[in-house]
Short mmCIF file of C-alpha atoms in Angstrom, two decimals:
data_model
loop_
_atom_site.label_atom_id
_atom_site.label_comp_id
_atom_site.label_asym_id
_atom_site.label_seq_id
_atom_site.Cartn_x
_atom_site.Cartn_y
_atom_site.Cartn_z
CA MET A 1 188.89 101.18 40.33
CA SER A 2 188.48 104.89 41.20
CA GLY A 3 186.39 105.99 44.18
CA ILE A 4 183.66 107.39 41.89
CA ASN A 5 183.50 104.21 39.77
CA ARG A 6 183.39 102.04 42.90
CA LYS A 7 180.52 104.11 44.28
CA LEU A 8 178.62 103.87 40.98
CA ASN A 9 179.24 100.12 40.86
CA ASN A 10 177.89 99.68 44.39
CA MET A 11 174.81 101.72 43.46
CA MET A 12 174.18 99.50 40.42
CA GLU A 13 174.47 96.35 42.52
CA THR A 14 172.01 97.52 45.19
CA GLU A 15 169.63 99.41 42.88
CA ILE A 16 166.16 98.18 41.95
CA HIS A 17 165.58 98.30 38.18
CA VAL A 18 162.12 99.06 36.76
CA PRO A 19 160.92 96.75 33.96
CA VAL A 20 161.22 98.13 30.43
CA GLY A 21 157.88 99.45 29.22
CA SER A 22 156.55 100.37 32.65
CA PRO A 23 154.12 103.32 32.51
CA THR A 24 155.54 106.79 33.16
CA ILE A 25 154.59 108.21 36.55
CA ARG A 26 152.66 111.49 36.36
CA LYS A 27 154.16 114.38 38.34
CA PHE A 28 152.27 117.37 39.73
CA GLN A 29 153.93 120.52 41.04
CA ILE A 30 151.64 120.64 44.05
CA PHE A 31 152.83 120.93 47.67
CA VAL A 32 150.55 119.56 50.39
CA ASP A 33 150.79 121.02 53.89
CA GLU A 34 151.17 118.09 56.32
CA HIS A 35 149.08 120.06 58.82
CA ASN A 36 146.25 120.48 56.32
CA VAL A 37 146.38 117.33 54.24
CA THR A 38 142.73 117.33 53.14
CA GLU A 39 142.90 120.69 51.35
CA GLY A 40 145.98 119.65 49.39
CA ALA A 41 144.48 116.26 48.62
CA MET A 42 141.47 117.92 47.02
CA LYS A 43 143.77 119.84 44.64
CA LEU A 44 145.35 116.57 43.57
CA ILE A 45 141.98 114.85 43.10
CA LYS A 46 140.95 117.64 40.68
CA GLN A 47 143.88 116.56 38.51
CA LEU A 48 143.52 112.80 38.93
CA ARG A 49 139.73 112.52 38.86
CA PRO A 50 138.45 115.57 36.92
CA GLY A 51 135.08 113.87 36.41
CA TRP A 52 134.33 113.64 40.13
CA ASP A 53 131.70 116.05 41.49
CA PRO A 54 133.52 118.08 44.21
CA ASN A 55 130.33 118.18 46.26
CA LEU A 56 130.25 114.37 46.47
CA ILE A 57 133.92 113.81 47.34
CA ARG A 58 134.54 112.45 50.84
CA THR A 59 137.84 112.05 52.70
CA LYS A 60 139.09 109.76 55.44
CA LEU A 61 142.23 110.54 57.43
CA PHE A 62 144.25 107.48 58.47
CA THR A 63 146.07 107.92 61.77
CA ASP A 64 148.13 104.71 62.10
CA GLY A 65 151.25 105.92 60.28
CA THR A 66 154.51 106.64 62.08
CA THR A 67 156.33 108.22 59.12
CA ASN A 68 153.77 109.99 56.89
CA LYS A 69 150.28 111.50 56.78
CA LEU A 70 147.66 109.59 54.76
CA VAL A 71 144.20 110.49 53.54
CA GLY A 72 141.76 108.52 51.37
CA CYS A 73 139.54 110.33 48.84
CA TYR A 74 136.42 108.81 47.30
CA VAL A 75 133.00 109.66 45.90
CA GLU A 76 129.93 108.72 47.96
CA ASP A 77 129.09 105.02 47.64
CA CYS A 78 132.12 104.37 45.36
CA LEU A 79 134.73 103.10 47.80
CA ASP A 80 136.19 100.79 45.15
CA ASP A 81 137.90 103.77 43.50
CA THR A 82 139.40 105.31 46.63
CA VAL A 83 142.57 107.33 45.93
CA LEU A 84 145.15 107.42 48.70
CA VAL A 85 147.19 110.59 49.15
CA ARG A 86 150.32 110.13 51.22
CA VAL A 87 152.23 113.18 52.41
CA TYR A 88 155.83 112.55 53.37
CA GLY A 89 156.71 113.27 56.99
CA ASN A 90 159.11 116.02 58.04
CA LYS A 91 162.75 115.25 57.11
CA THR A 92 161.90 111.68 56.10
CA GLU A 93 164.11 112.13 53.04
CA LEU A 94 166.96 111.60 55.51
CA ILE A 95 165.85 108.01 56.16
CA VAL A 96 163.90 107.07 53.02
CA ASP A 97 165.22 106.90 49.45
CA ARG A 98 162.15 108.23 47.64
CA ASP A 99 163.43 107.37 44.16
CA ASN A 100 163.99 103.78 45.29
CA GLU A 101 160.50 103.71 46.81
CA LEU A 102 158.96 104.62 43.44
CA LYS A 103 160.98 101.93 41.66
CA SER A 104 159.89 99.36 44.24
CA PHE A 105 156.27 100.40 43.76
CA GLN A 106 156.54 99.95 39.99
CA VAL A 107 158.35 96.61 40.16
CA LEU A 108 155.97 95.14 42.72
CA HIS A 109 152.91 96.36 40.79
CA ALA A 110 154.28 94.86 37.57
CA ASN A 111 154.47 91.52 39.41
CA GLY A 112 150.97 91.74 40.90
CA CYS A 113 152.17 92.47 44.43
CA ALA A 114 151.27 96.17 44.77
CA PRO A 115 148.50 98.64 43.84
CA ARG A 116 148.74 101.17 41.01
CA LEU A 117 150.82 104.28 41.56
CA TYR A 118 148.85 107.21 40.14
CA CYS A 119 151.25 110.13 40.53
CA THR A 120 153.86 111.92 42.55
CA PHE A 121 153.65 115.48 43.85
CA GLN A 122 156.24 117.71 45.49
CA ASN A 123 156.09 116.00 48.88
CA GLY A 124 154.21 112.77 48.37
CA ILE A 125 152.48 110.19 46.19
CA CYS A 126 148.95 109.13 45.20
CA TYR A 127 148.06 105.49 44.68
CA GLU A 128 145.28 102.95 44.50
CA PHE A 129 143.52 101.81 47.67
CA MET A 130 143.96 98.10 48.25
CA GLN A 131 140.75 96.38 49.33
CA GLY A 132 140.91 94.37 52.55
CA ARG A 133 141.69 94.64 56.24
CA ALA A 134 145.00 95.58 57.85
CA LEU A 135 146.21 92.84 60.18
CA ASP A 136 147.09 93.03 63.88
CA THR A 137 149.32 91.02 66.24
CA GLN A 138 146.71 88.28 66.65
CA ASP A 139 146.06 87.91 62.93
CA VAL A 140 149.70 87.22 62.04
CA ARG A 141 149.61 84.21 64.41
CA ASP A 142 146.54 82.71 62.77
CA PRO A 143 147.62 79.44 61.05
CA VAL A 144 145.81 80.26 57.79
CA LEU A 145 146.96 83.88 57.56
CA LEU A 146 150.46 82.95 58.70
CA ARG A 147 150.88 80.70 55.67
CA LEU A 148 149.40 83.27 53.29
CA ILE A 149 151.93 85.82 54.55
CA ALA A 150 154.82 83.37 54.17
CA ARG A 151 153.81 82.62 50.56
CA GLU A 152 153.42 86.30 49.69
CA MET A 153 156.84 87.15 51.10
CA ALA A 154 158.31 84.27 49.09
CA ARG A 155 156.66 85.64 45.94
CA ILE A 156 158.27 89.05 46.51
CA HIS A 157 161.66 87.52 47.29
CA ALA A 158 161.59 85.58 44.01
CA ILE A 159 161.18 88.73 41.88
CA HIS A 160 164.19 89.66 39.75
CA ALA A 161 164.59 93.43 39.67
CA HIS A 162 168.29 93.82 38.95
CA ASN A 163 170.16 94.53 35.73
CA GLY A 164 172.16 91.33 35.61
CA CYS A 165 174.61 92.25 38.38
CA ILE A 166 174.73 90.02 41.44
CA PRO A 167 172.67 92.16 43.86
CA LYS A 168 174.24 93.31 47.11
CA PRO A 169 172.37 93.92 50.39
CA ASN A 170 171.46 97.51 51.16
CA LEU A 171 171.46 96.87 54.94
CA TRP A 172 174.99 97.99 55.76
CA ILE A 173 174.84 101.04 53.47
CA LYS A 174 171.56 102.13 55.07
CA MET A 175 172.73 101.40 58.59
CA ARG A 176 175.95 103.35 57.99
CA LYS A 177 173.91 106.31 56.75
CA TYR A 178 171.64 106.17 59.80
CA PHE A 179 174.67 105.91 62.08
CA SER A 180 176.26 108.99 60.49
CA LEU A 181 173.02 110.93 61.04
CA VAL A 182 172.84 109.86 64.68
CA ALA A 183 176.51 110.70 65.20
CA THR A 184 176.07 114.12 63.60
CA GLU A 185 172.73 115.13 65.09
CA PHE A 186 172.94 113.71 68.61
CA THR A 187 175.98 115.29 70.21
CA ASP A 188 176.76 115.67 73.91
CA GLN A 189 174.99 119.01 73.76
CA ALA A 190 171.73 117.37 72.72
CA SER A 191 168.84 119.08 74.44
CA ASN A 192 166.88 115.91 75.02
CA VAL A 193 167.83 114.45 78.39
CA ARG A 194 166.48 110.98 77.48
CA ILE A 195 168.83 110.82 74.50
CA GLN A 196 171.82 111.72 76.69
CA GLN A 197 170.87 109.13 79.31
CA GLU A 198 169.71 106.21 77.18
CA VAL A 199 171.68 106.21 73.91
CA PRO A 200 175.05 104.39 73.97
CA SER A 201 178.18 106.27 72.93
CA GLN A 202 179.16 106.54 69.27
CA GLU A 203 182.11 104.21 69.93
CA VAL A 204 179.85 101.48 71.32
CA LEU A 205 177.41 101.80 68.41
CA GLU A 206 180.27 101.69 65.90
CA GLN A 207 181.76 98.55 67.48
CA GLU A 208 178.38 96.83 67.60
CA MET A 209 177.71 97.61 63.95
CA MET A 210 181.11 96.30 62.83
CA TRP A 211 180.70 93.11 64.90
CA MET A 212 177.25 92.54 63.46
CA LYS A 213 178.44 92.94 59.87
CA GLU A 214 181.40 90.51 60.37
CA HIS A 215 179.26 87.76 61.90
CA LEU A 216 175.99 88.12 59.92
CA SER A 217 177.71 88.44 56.53
CA GLN A 218 179.14 84.94 57.04
CA LEU A 219 175.77 83.27 57.55
CA GLY A 220 175.17 82.93 53.80
CA SER A 221 171.66 84.34 53.68
CA PRO A 222 170.66 84.95 50.02
CA VAL A 223 170.24 88.56 48.86
CA VAL A 224 166.73 89.06 47.47
CA LEU A 225 164.21 91.82 46.84
CA CYS A 226 162.87 92.60 50.33
CA HIS A 227 160.04 94.64 51.81
CA ASN A 228 162.07 95.33 54.99
CA ASP A 229 159.14 96.77 56.97
CA LEU A 230 156.53 94.04 57.22
CA LEU A 231 154.77 95.15 60.38
CA CYS A 232 151.25 93.88 60.95
CA LYS A 233 149.44 96.92 59.56
CA ASN A 234 151.47 96.75 56.36
CA ILE A 235 149.75 93.46 55.52
CA ILE A 236 146.28 93.61 53.96
CA HIS A 237 144.03 90.56 53.98
CA ASN A 238 141.41 90.34 51.26
CA ALA A 239 139.11 87.64 52.65
CA LYS A 240 136.90 87.69 49.55
CA GLU A 241 139.79 86.82 47.22
CA GLY A 242 141.65 84.74 49.81
CA HIS A 243 145.03 86.45 49.67
CA VAL A 244 147.24 88.93 51.51
CA ARG A 245 149.22 91.81 50.00
CA CYS A 246 151.95 93.98 51.46
CA ILE A 247 151.74 97.78 51.36
CA ASP A 248 154.16 100.70 51.99
CA TYR A 249 157.43 100.19 50.15
CA GLU A 250 159.53 103.01 51.61
CA TYR A 251 162.24 100.68 52.87
CA SER A 252 162.10 98.07 50.09
CA SER A 253 165.51 97.15 48.69
CA TYR A 254 167.81 94.28 47.94
CA ASN A 255 168.65 92.79 51.31
CA TYR A 256 169.25 89.55 53.15
CA GLN A 257 166.34 87.12 52.92
CA ALA A 258 166.72 86.34 56.64
CA PHE A 259 166.56 90.02 57.61
CA ASP A 260 163.15 90.47 56.00
CA ILE A 261 161.75 87.39 57.74
CA GLY A 262 163.41 88.15 61.09
CA ASN A 263 162.11 91.70 60.96
CA HIS A 264 158.58 90.37 60.37
CA PHE A 265 158.90 88.02 63.33
CA ASN A 266 159.92 90.98 65.51
CA GLU A 267 156.73 92.72 64.43
CA PHE A 268 154.65 89.96 66.03
CA ALA A 269 155.27 91.91 69.26
CA GLY A 270 153.40 95.00 68.01
CA MET A 271 154.63 98.57 67.80
CA SER A 272 152.97 101.06 70.14
CA GLU A 273 153.28 98.82 73.21
CA PRO A 274 155.52 95.90 72.19
CA ASP A 275 155.06 92.59 73.96
CA TYR A 276 157.96 90.29 73.13
CA ASN A 277 156.16 87.34 74.67
CA LEU A 278 154.36 87.39 71.31
CA TYR A 279 157.59 86.69 69.41
CA PRO A 280 156.82 83.47 67.52
CA SER A 281 157.85 80.20 69.16
CA ARG A 282 160.26 77.80 67.47
CA GLU A 283 157.32 75.59 66.47
CA MET A 284 155.42 78.50 64.92
CA GLN A 285 158.53 79.73 63.14
CA LEU A 286 159.28 76.31 61.66
CA ASP A 287 155.70 76.09 60.35
CA TRP A 288 156.05 79.56 58.80
CA LEU A 289 159.51 78.87 57.38
CA HIS A 290 158.54 75.51 55.87
CA THR A 291 155.63 77.15 54.03
CA TYR A 292 157.94 79.97 52.95
CA LEU A 293 160.70 77.68 51.63
CA GLN A 294 158.21 75.55 49.68
CA ALA A 295 156.76 78.66 48.03
CA TYR A 296 160.15 80.33 47.46
CA LYS A 297 161.56 77.23 45.75
CA LEU A 298 158.41 76.94 43.64
CA PHE A 299 158.51 80.62 42.56
CA SER A 300 162.26 80.31 41.91
CA LYS A 301 161.66 77.12 39.85
CA LYS A 302 163.80 75.00 42.19
CA GLY A 303 161.21 72.35 43.03
CA GLU A 304 159.19 72.18 46.24
CA GLU A 305 161.05 69.69 48.45
CA VAL A 306 162.33 71.26 51.69
CA SER A 307 165.05 69.42 53.59
CA GLN A 308 165.45 69.51 57.37
CA LEU A 309 168.89 71.10 56.89
CA GLU A 310 167.44 73.92 54.78
CA LEU A 311 164.76 74.53 57.40
CA GLU A 312 167.16 74.55 60.34
CA THR A 313 169.65 76.77 58.49
CA LEU A 314 167.03 79.39 57.69
CA TYR A 315 165.73 79.24 61.29
CA VAL A 316 169.20 80.11 62.65
CA GLN A 317 169.78 82.84 60.04
CA VAL A 318 166.39 84.46 60.70
CA ASN A 319 166.81 84.65 64.47
CA LYS A 320 170.27 86.20 64.18
CA PHE A 321 169.14 88.75 61.60
CA ALA A 322 166.20 89.62 63.88
CA LEU A 323 168.83 91.27 66.12
CA ALA A 324 170.06 93.39 63.21
CA SER A 325 166.46 94.47 62.69
CA HIS A 326 166.29 95.82 66.26
CA PHE A 327 169.53 97.71 65.72
CA PHE A 328 168.36 99.17 62.40
CA TRP A 329 165.02 100.42 63.74
CA GLY A 330 166.76 101.75 66.84
CA PHE A 331 168.73 104.14 64.64
CA TRP A 332 165.56 104.97 62.71
CA ALA A 333 163.69 105.81 65.92
CA LEU A 334 166.44 108.18 67.09
CA ILE A 335 166.26 110.12 63.84
CA GLN A 336 162.45 110.19 63.95
CA ALA A 337 162.53 111.41 67.56
CA LYS A 338 164.56 114.39 66.38
CA TYR A 339 162.45 115.41 63.39
CA SER A 340 159.01 113.79 63.21
CA THR A 341 155.87 115.83 63.87
CA ILE A 342 153.79 112.65 64.37
CA GLU A 343 152.58 111.92 67.91
CA PHE A 344 154.55 108.79 68.76
CA ASP A 345 157.09 107.89 71.44
CA PHE A 346 159.98 107.11 69.09
CA LEU A 347 162.54 107.10 71.90
CA GLY A 348 160.46 104.62 73.89
#
């Protein structure tokens, strides 16, 4: 097989495929200044909601994001029809496959797991506001919410979004890309003293990545459609309807089942000031994983019975892949530290 054909084949095996008949995404040739998001958002709302009275439109800027800028637009007293305008952060195309993000959005919406995607514009997207409350580090430990989250992740993992090929994990491709960016951008002449002092050498990072791939690839974790970024605030709880939904699909891809779960367990520690004492105990994990396996087998039409061996196997896989999650987001943070205009201590 030629190099080009091999590359195309790999792309097909890791690519998310949108269901036939999915609605076409509207595209607007509008650029929104990330330093003046509200003004650009109003131009988009004129196109998306021409019937709205400009004098009654209100906006709310969300400040929790670490990758993009986000503003909600709505008409007074009509919060149910809030339109979210997300402006991509500076140079985030280096770390996010935007075409893949749109496909993930469409697939997840088609399966009832995501809001409607209204349009794209030159440097962002507009989509439906999902009713509910974003969770925090205490919520994800709540026994009721914990099980809702496990079931929702199982539902996503059971979605088939490939073209008949056996899907391959995107983890190593993505990690290799991040590594090449770090190796290229962070040389010995890097101006940031913290980077020089705290980042291991390229040789050490390369060896660690190779070791990780050789050991983790042998664990036998299934490759499924993953969210890959299930931090607390990316989970919305709708108490009225009694369910949770996941938002923000920038990193969604085919990946190891255990990576997605292990990454979520890492997020129990929080983000701004992580406290790894909050990492879930073995008992809490086994409760979560048992609920997950029951739901995953049900959604995959493989019954509901969960054996002790299945539970223990997944527990081991998840806690090993949690280490790969740290490594992955470590690369991500280095790249963000170089380019992001958002106020956040990425190096820390």
